[in-house]
mmCIF file of C-alpha atoms in Angstrom:
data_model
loop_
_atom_site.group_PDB
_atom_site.id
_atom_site.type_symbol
_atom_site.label_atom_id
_atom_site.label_comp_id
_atom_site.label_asym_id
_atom_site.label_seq_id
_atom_site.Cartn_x
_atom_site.Cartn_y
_atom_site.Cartn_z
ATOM 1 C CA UNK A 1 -27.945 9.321 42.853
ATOM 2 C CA UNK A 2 -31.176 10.937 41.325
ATOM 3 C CA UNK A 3 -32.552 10.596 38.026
ATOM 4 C CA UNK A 4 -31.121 14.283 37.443
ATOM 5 C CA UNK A 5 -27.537 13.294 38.310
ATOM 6 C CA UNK A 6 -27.746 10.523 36.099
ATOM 7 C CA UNK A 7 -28.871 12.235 33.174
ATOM 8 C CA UNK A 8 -26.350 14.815 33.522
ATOM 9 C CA UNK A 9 -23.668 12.576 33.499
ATOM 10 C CA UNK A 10 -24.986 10.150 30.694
ATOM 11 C CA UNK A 11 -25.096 13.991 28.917
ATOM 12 C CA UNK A 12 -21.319 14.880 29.837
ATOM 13 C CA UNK A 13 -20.042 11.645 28.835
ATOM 14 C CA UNK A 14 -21.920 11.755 25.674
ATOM 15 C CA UNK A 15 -19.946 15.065 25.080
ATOM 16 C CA UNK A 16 -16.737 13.948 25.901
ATOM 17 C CA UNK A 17 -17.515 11.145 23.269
ATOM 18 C CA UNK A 18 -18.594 13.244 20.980
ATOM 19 C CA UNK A 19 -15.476 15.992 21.411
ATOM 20 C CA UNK A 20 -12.834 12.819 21.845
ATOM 21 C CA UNK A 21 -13.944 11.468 18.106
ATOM 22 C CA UNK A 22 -14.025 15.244 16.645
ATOM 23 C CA UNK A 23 -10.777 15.280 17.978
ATOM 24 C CA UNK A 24 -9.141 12.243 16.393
ATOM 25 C CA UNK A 25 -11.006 13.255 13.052
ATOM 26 C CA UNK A 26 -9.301 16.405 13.364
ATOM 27 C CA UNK A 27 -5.948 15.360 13.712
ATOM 28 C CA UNK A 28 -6.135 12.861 11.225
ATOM 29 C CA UNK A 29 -8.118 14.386 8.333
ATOM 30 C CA UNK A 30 -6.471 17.817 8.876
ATOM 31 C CA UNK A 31 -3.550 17.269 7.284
ATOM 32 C CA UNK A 32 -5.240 15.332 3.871
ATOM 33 C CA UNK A 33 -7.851 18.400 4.146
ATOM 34 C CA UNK A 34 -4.421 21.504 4.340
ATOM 35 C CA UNK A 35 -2.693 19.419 1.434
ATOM 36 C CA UNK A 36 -5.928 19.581 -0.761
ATOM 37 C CA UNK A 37 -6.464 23.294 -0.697
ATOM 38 C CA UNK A 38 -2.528 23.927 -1.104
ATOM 39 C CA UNK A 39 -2.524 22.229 -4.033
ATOM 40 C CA UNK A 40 -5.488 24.756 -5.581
ATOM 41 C CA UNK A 41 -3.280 27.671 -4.531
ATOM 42 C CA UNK A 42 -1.145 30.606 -6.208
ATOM 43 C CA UNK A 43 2.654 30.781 -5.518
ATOM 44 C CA UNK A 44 1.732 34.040 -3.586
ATOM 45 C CA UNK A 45 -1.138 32.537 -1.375
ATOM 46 C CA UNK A 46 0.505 29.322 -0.317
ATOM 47 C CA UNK A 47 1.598 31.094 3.041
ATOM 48 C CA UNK A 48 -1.075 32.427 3.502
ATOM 49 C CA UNK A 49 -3.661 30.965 6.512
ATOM 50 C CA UNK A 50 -6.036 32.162 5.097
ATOM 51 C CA UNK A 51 -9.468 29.671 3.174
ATOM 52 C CA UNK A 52 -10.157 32.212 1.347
ATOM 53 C CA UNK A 53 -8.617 33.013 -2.284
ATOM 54 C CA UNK A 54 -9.002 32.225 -5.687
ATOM 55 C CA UNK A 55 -8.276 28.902 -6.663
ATOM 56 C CA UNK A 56 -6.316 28.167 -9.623
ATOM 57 C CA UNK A 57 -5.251 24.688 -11.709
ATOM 58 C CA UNK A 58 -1.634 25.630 -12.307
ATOM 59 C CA UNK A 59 -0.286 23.442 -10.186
ATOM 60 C CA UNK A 60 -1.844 20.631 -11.681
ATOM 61 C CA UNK A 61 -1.124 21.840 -14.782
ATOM 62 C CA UNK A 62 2.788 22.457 -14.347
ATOM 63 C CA UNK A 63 3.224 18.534 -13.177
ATOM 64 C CA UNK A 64 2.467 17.246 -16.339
ATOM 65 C CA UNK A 65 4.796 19.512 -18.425
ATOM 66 C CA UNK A 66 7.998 18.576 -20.165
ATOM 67 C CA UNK A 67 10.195 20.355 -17.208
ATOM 68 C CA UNK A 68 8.909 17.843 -14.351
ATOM 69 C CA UNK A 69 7.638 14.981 -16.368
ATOM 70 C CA UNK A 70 5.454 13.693 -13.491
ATOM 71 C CA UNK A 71 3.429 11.421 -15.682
ATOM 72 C CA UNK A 72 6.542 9.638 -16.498
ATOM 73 C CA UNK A 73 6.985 8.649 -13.167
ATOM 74 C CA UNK A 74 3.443 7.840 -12.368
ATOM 75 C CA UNK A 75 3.636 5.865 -15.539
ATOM 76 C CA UNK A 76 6.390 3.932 -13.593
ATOM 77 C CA UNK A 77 5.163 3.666 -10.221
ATOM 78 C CA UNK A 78 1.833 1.677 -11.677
ATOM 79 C CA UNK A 79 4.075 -0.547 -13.672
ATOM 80 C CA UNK A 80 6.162 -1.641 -10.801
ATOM 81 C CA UNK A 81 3.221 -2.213 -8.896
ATOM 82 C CA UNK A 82 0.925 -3.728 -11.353
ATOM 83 C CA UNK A 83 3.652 -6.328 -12.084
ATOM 84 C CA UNK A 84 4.679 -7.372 -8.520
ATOM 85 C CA UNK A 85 1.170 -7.565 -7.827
ATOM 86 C CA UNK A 86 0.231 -9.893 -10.791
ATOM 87 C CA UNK A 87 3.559 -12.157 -9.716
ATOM 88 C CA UNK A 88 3.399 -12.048 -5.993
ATOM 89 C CA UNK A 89 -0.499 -13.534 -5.713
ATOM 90 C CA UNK A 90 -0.679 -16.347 -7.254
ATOM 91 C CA UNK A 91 3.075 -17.429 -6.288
ATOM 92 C CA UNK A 92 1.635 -16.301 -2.822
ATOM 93 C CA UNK A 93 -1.359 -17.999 -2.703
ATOM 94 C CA UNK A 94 -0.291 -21.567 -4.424
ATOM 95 C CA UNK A 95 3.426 -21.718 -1.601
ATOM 96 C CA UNK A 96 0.592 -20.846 1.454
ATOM 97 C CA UNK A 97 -1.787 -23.779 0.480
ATOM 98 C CA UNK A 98 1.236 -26.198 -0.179
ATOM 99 C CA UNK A 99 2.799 -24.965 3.176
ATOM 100 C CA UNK A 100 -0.550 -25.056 4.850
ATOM 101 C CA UNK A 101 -1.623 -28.540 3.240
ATOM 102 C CA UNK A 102 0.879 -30.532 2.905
ATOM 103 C CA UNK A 103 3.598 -32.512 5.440
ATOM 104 C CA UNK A 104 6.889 -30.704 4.391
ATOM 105 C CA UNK A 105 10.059 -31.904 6.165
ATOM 106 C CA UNK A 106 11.378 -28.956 8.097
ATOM 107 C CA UNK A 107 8.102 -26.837 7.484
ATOM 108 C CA UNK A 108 8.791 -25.063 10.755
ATOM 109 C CA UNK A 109 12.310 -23.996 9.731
ATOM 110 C CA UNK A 110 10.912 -22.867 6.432
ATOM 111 C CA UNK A 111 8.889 -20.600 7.499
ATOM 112 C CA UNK A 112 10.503 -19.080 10.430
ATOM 113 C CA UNK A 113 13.182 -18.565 6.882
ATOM 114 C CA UNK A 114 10.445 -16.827 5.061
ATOM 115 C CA UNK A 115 9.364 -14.503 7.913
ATOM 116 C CA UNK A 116 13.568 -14.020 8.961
ATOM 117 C CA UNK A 117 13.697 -12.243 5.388
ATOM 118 C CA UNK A 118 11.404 -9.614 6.840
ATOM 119 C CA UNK A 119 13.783 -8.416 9.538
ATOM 120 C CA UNK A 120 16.768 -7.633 7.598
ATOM 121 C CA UNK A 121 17.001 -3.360 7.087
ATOM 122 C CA UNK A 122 16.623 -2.924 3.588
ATOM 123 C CA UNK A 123 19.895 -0.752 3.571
ATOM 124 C CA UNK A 124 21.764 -3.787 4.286
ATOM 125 C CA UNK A 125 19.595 -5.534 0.910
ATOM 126 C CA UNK A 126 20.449 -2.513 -1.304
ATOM 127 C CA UNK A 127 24.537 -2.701 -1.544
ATOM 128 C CA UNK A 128 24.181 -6.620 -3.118
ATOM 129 C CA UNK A 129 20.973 -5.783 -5.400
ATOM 130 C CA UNK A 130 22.863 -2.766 -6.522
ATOM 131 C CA UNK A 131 25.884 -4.208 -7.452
ATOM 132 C CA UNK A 132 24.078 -7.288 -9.112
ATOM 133 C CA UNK A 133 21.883 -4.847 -11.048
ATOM 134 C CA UNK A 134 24.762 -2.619 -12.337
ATOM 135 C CA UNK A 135 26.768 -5.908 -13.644
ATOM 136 C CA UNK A 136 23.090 -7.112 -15.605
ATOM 137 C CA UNK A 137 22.810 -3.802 -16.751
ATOM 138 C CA UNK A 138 19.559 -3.731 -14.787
ATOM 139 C CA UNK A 139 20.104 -0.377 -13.055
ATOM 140 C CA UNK A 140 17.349 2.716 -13.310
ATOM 141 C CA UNK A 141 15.013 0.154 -14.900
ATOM 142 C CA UNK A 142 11.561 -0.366 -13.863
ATOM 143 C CA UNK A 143 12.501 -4.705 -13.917
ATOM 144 C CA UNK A 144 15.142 -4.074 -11.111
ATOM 145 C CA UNK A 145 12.051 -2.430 -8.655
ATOM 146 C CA UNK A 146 9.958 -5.065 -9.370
ATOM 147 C CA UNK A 147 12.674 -7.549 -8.542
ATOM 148 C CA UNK A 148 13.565 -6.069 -5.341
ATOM 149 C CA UNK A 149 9.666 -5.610 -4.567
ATOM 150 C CA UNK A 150 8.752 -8.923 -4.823
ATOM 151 C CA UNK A 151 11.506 -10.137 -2.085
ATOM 152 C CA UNK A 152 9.376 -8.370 0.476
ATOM 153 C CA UNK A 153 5.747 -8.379 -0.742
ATOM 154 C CA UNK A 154 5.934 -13.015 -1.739
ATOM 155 C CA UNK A 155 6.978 -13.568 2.196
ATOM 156 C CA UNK A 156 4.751 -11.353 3.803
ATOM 157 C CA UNK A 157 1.822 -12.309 1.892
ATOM 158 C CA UNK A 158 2.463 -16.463 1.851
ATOM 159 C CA UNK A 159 2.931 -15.354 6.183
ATOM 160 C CA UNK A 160 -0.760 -13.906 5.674
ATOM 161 C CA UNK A 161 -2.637 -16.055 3.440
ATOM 162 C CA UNK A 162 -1.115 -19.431 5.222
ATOM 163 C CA UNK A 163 -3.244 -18.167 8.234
ATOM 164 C CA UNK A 164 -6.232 -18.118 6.252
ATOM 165 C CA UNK A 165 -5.221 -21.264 4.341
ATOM 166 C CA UNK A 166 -5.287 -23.095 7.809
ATOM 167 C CA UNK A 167 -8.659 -21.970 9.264
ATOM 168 C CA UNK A 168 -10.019 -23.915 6.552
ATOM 169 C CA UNK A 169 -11.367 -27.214 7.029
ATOM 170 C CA UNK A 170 -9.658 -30.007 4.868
ATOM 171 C CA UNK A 171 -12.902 -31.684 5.165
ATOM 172 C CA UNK A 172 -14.482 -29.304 2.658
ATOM 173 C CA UNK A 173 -11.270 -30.465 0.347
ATOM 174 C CA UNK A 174 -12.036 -34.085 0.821
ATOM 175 C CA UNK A 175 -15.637 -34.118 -0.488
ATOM 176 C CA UNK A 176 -14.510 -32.129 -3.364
ATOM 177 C CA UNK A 177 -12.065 -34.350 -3.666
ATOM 178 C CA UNK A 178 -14.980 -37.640 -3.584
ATOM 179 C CA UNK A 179 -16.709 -35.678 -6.326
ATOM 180 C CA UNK A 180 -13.753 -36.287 -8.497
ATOM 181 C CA UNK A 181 -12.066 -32.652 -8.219
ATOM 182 C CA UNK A 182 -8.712 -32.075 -9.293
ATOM 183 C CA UNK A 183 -6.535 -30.318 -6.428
ATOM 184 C CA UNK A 184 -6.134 -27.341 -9.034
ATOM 185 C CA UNK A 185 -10.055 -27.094 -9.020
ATOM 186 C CA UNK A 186 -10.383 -27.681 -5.280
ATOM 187 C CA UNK A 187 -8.002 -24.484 -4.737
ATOM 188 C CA UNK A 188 -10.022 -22.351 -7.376
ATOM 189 C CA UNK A 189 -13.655 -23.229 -6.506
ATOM 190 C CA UNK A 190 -12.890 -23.981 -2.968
ATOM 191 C CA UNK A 191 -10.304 -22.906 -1.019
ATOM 192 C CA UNK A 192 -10.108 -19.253 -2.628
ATOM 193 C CA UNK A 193 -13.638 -18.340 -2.352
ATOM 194 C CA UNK A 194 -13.552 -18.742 0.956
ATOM 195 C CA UNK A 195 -9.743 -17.078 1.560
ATOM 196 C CA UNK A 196 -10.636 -14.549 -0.447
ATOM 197 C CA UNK A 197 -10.749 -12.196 2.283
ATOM 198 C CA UNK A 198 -6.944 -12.956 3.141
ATOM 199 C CA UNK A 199 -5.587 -12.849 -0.232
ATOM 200 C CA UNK A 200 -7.473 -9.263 -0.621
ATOM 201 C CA UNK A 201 -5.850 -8.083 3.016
ATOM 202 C CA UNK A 202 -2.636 -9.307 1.417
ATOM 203 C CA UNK A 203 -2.750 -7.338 -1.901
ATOM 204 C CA UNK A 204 -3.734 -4.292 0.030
ATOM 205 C CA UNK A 205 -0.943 -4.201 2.154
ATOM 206 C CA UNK A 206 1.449 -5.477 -0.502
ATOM 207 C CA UNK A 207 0.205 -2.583 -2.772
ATOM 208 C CA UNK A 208 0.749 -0.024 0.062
ATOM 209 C CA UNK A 209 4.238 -1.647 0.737
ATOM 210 C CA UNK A 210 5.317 -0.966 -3.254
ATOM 211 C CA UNK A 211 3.553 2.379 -3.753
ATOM 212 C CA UNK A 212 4.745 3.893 -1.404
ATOM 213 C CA UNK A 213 8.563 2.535 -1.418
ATOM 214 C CA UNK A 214 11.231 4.777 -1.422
ATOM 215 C CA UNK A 215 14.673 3.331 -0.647
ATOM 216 C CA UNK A 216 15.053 0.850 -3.441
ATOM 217 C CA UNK A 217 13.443 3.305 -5.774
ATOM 218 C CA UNK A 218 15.831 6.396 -5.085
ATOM 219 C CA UNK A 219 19.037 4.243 -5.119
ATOM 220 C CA UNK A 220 18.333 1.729 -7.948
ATOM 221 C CA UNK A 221 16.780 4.424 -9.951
ATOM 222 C CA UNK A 222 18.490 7.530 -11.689
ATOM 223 C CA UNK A 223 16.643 9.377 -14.557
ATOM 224 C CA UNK A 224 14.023 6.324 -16.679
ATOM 225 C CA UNK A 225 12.856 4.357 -13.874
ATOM 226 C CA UNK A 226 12.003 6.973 -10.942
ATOM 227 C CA UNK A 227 9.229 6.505 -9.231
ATOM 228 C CA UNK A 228 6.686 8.493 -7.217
ATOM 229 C CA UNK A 229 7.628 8.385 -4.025
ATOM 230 C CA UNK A 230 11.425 9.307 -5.553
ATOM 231 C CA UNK A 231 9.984 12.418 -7.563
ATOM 232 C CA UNK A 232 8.127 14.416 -4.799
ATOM 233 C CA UNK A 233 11.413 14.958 -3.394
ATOM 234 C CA UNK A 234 12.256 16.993 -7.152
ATOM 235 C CA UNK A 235 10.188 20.096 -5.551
ATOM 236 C CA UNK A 236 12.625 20.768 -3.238
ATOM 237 C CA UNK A 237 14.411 23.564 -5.318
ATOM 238 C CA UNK A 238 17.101 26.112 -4.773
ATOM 239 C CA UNK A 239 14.721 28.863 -3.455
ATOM 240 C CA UNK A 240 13.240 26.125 -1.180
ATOM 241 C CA UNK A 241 10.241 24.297 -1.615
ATOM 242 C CA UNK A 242 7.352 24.461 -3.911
ATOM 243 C CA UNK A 243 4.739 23.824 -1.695
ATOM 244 C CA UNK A 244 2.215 23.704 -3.892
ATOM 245 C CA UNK A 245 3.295 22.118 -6.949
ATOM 246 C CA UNK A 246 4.279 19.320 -4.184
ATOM 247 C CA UNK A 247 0.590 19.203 -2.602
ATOM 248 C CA UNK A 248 -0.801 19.039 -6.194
ATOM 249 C CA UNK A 249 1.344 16.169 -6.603
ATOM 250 C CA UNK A 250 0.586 14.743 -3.323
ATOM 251 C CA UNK A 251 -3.298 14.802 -4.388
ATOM 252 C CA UNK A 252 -2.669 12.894 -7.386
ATOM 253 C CA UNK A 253 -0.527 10.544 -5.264
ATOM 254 C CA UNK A 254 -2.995 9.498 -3.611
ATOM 255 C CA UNK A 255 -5.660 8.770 -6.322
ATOM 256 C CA UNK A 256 -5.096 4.986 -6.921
ATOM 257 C CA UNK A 257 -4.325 4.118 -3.276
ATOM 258 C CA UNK A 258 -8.243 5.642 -2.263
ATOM 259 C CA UNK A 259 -9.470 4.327 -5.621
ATOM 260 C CA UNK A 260 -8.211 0.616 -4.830
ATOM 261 C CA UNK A 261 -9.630 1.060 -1.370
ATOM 262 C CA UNK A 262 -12.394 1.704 -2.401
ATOM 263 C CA UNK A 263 -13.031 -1.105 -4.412
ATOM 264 C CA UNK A 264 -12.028 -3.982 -2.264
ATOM 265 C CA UNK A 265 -12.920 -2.111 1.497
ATOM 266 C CA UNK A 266 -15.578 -4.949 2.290
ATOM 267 C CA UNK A 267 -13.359 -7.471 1.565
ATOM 268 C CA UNK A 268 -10.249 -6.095 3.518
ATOM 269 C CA UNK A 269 -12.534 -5.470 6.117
ATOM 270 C CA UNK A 270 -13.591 -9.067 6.268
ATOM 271 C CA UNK A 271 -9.963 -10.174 6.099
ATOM 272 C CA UNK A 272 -9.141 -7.925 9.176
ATOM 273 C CA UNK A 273 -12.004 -8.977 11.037
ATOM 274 C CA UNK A 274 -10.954 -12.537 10.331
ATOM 275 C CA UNK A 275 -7.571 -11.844 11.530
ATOM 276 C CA UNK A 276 -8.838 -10.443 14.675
ATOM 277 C CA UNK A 277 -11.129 -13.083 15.415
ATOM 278 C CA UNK A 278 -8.657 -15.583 14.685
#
């Protein structure tokens, strides 16, 4: 094969690169990219194909009035999440290190318990929390989400940040330990610095997980607590659906989750690296 043949191929397969990664960037920006200029159009241009019109804030406008109350529910949605985030990380973090650390009779069992919580269908979890809730007086309350929340987002997250917990060396422990270090101060100056990366994978996921939940929320909610993922369905009307009052809503849906992203990407990168590695 010539230097011609080769070059011609090296060019071809540098196309078909080139086309393969347009295409997956197609298919999975497309979508965000349609939503984004629905939610900027007219009732009469929403059907339209067309990129061309005349863009309008309406839609924005009409989620925050008194008829769909959408701040209400985003109100809700950041509560629920802000508070099973604040109780699931450290509660997390200080059951992984005692799991990971220390000899626990039937540690084994234990945790093959903690992951076994993961496989029931949360269908089956609804009926009991339900009824529980409606005897506390707990139902359509923002309390009773968090609740529910936290039984999925503590066991995934101790499974997560127990891996990281054990790639540790103890012998970094023991000459903190020498020093005089308390185990409390060993675990803040130590052991977290360097799991940081974990415990950030963990949140992210965890914070996915509770944004965007939507069976606990439309069951155990009714008219105070709703949440989110709950009120997009409240677009769906009698003459069918309002496409794009829904994409407006859908845009500001997705505001924290890029937002918090954003913020901790090098870190969650590092944690999935780590994960990979390991």
């Amino acid at each position: 094969m010539n230097a011609n043949s080769l070059k011609r191929k090296k060019m071809f397969s540098s196309i078909a690169e080139l086309l393969g990664v347009l295409l997956v960037v197609t298919f999975l920006f497309f979508p965000i990219l349609w939503i984004l200029i629905t939610s900027f159009k007219s009732g009469e241009d929403v059907y339209s194909l067309s990129l061309i019109f005349e863009p309008t804030l309406d839609n924005f406008r009409a989620l925050f009035n008194t008829e769909n109350n959408f701040g209400k529910y985003y109100m809700n949605s950041i509560i629920v999440v802000f508070f099973t985030l604040i109780i699931t990380l450290p509660v997390s973090v200080l059951a992984a290190y005692s799991i990971s650390r220390y000899k626990i009779p039937g540690k084994a069992l234990l945790m093959f318990a903690i992951l076994a919580t993961q496989f029931i269908p949360l269908i089956v979890n609804v009926i009991p929390f339900f009824s529980a809730f409606r005897n506390w007086g707990l139902l359509d309350t923002t309390i009773a989400l968090i609740i529910v929340n936290l039984g999925h987002t503590i066991p995934y997250a101790i499974w997560l940040i127990k891996g990281f917990m054990d790639s540790i060396p103890i012998d970094m422990e023991e000459a903190g330990s020498i020093d005089g270090a308390s185990r409390l101060r060993i675990l803040w100056n130590i052991v977290l610095p360097i799991a940081k990366p974990g415990i950030i994978t963990a949140t992210v996921f965890c914070f996915v997980v509770v944004w965007n939940e939507f069976m606990f929320a439309l069951i155990l909610t009714s008219r105070e607590a709703i949440t989110l993922p709950v009120a997009l369905s409240y677009f769906i009307g009698e003459n069918g659906v309002v496409w794009n009052e829904m994409a407006a809503a859908g845009v500001i849906y997705v505001i924290p989750t890029i937002i918090f992203m954003l913020i901790v990407r090098k870190e969650f990168v590092k944690g999935m690296s780590a994960g990979a590695i390991k």
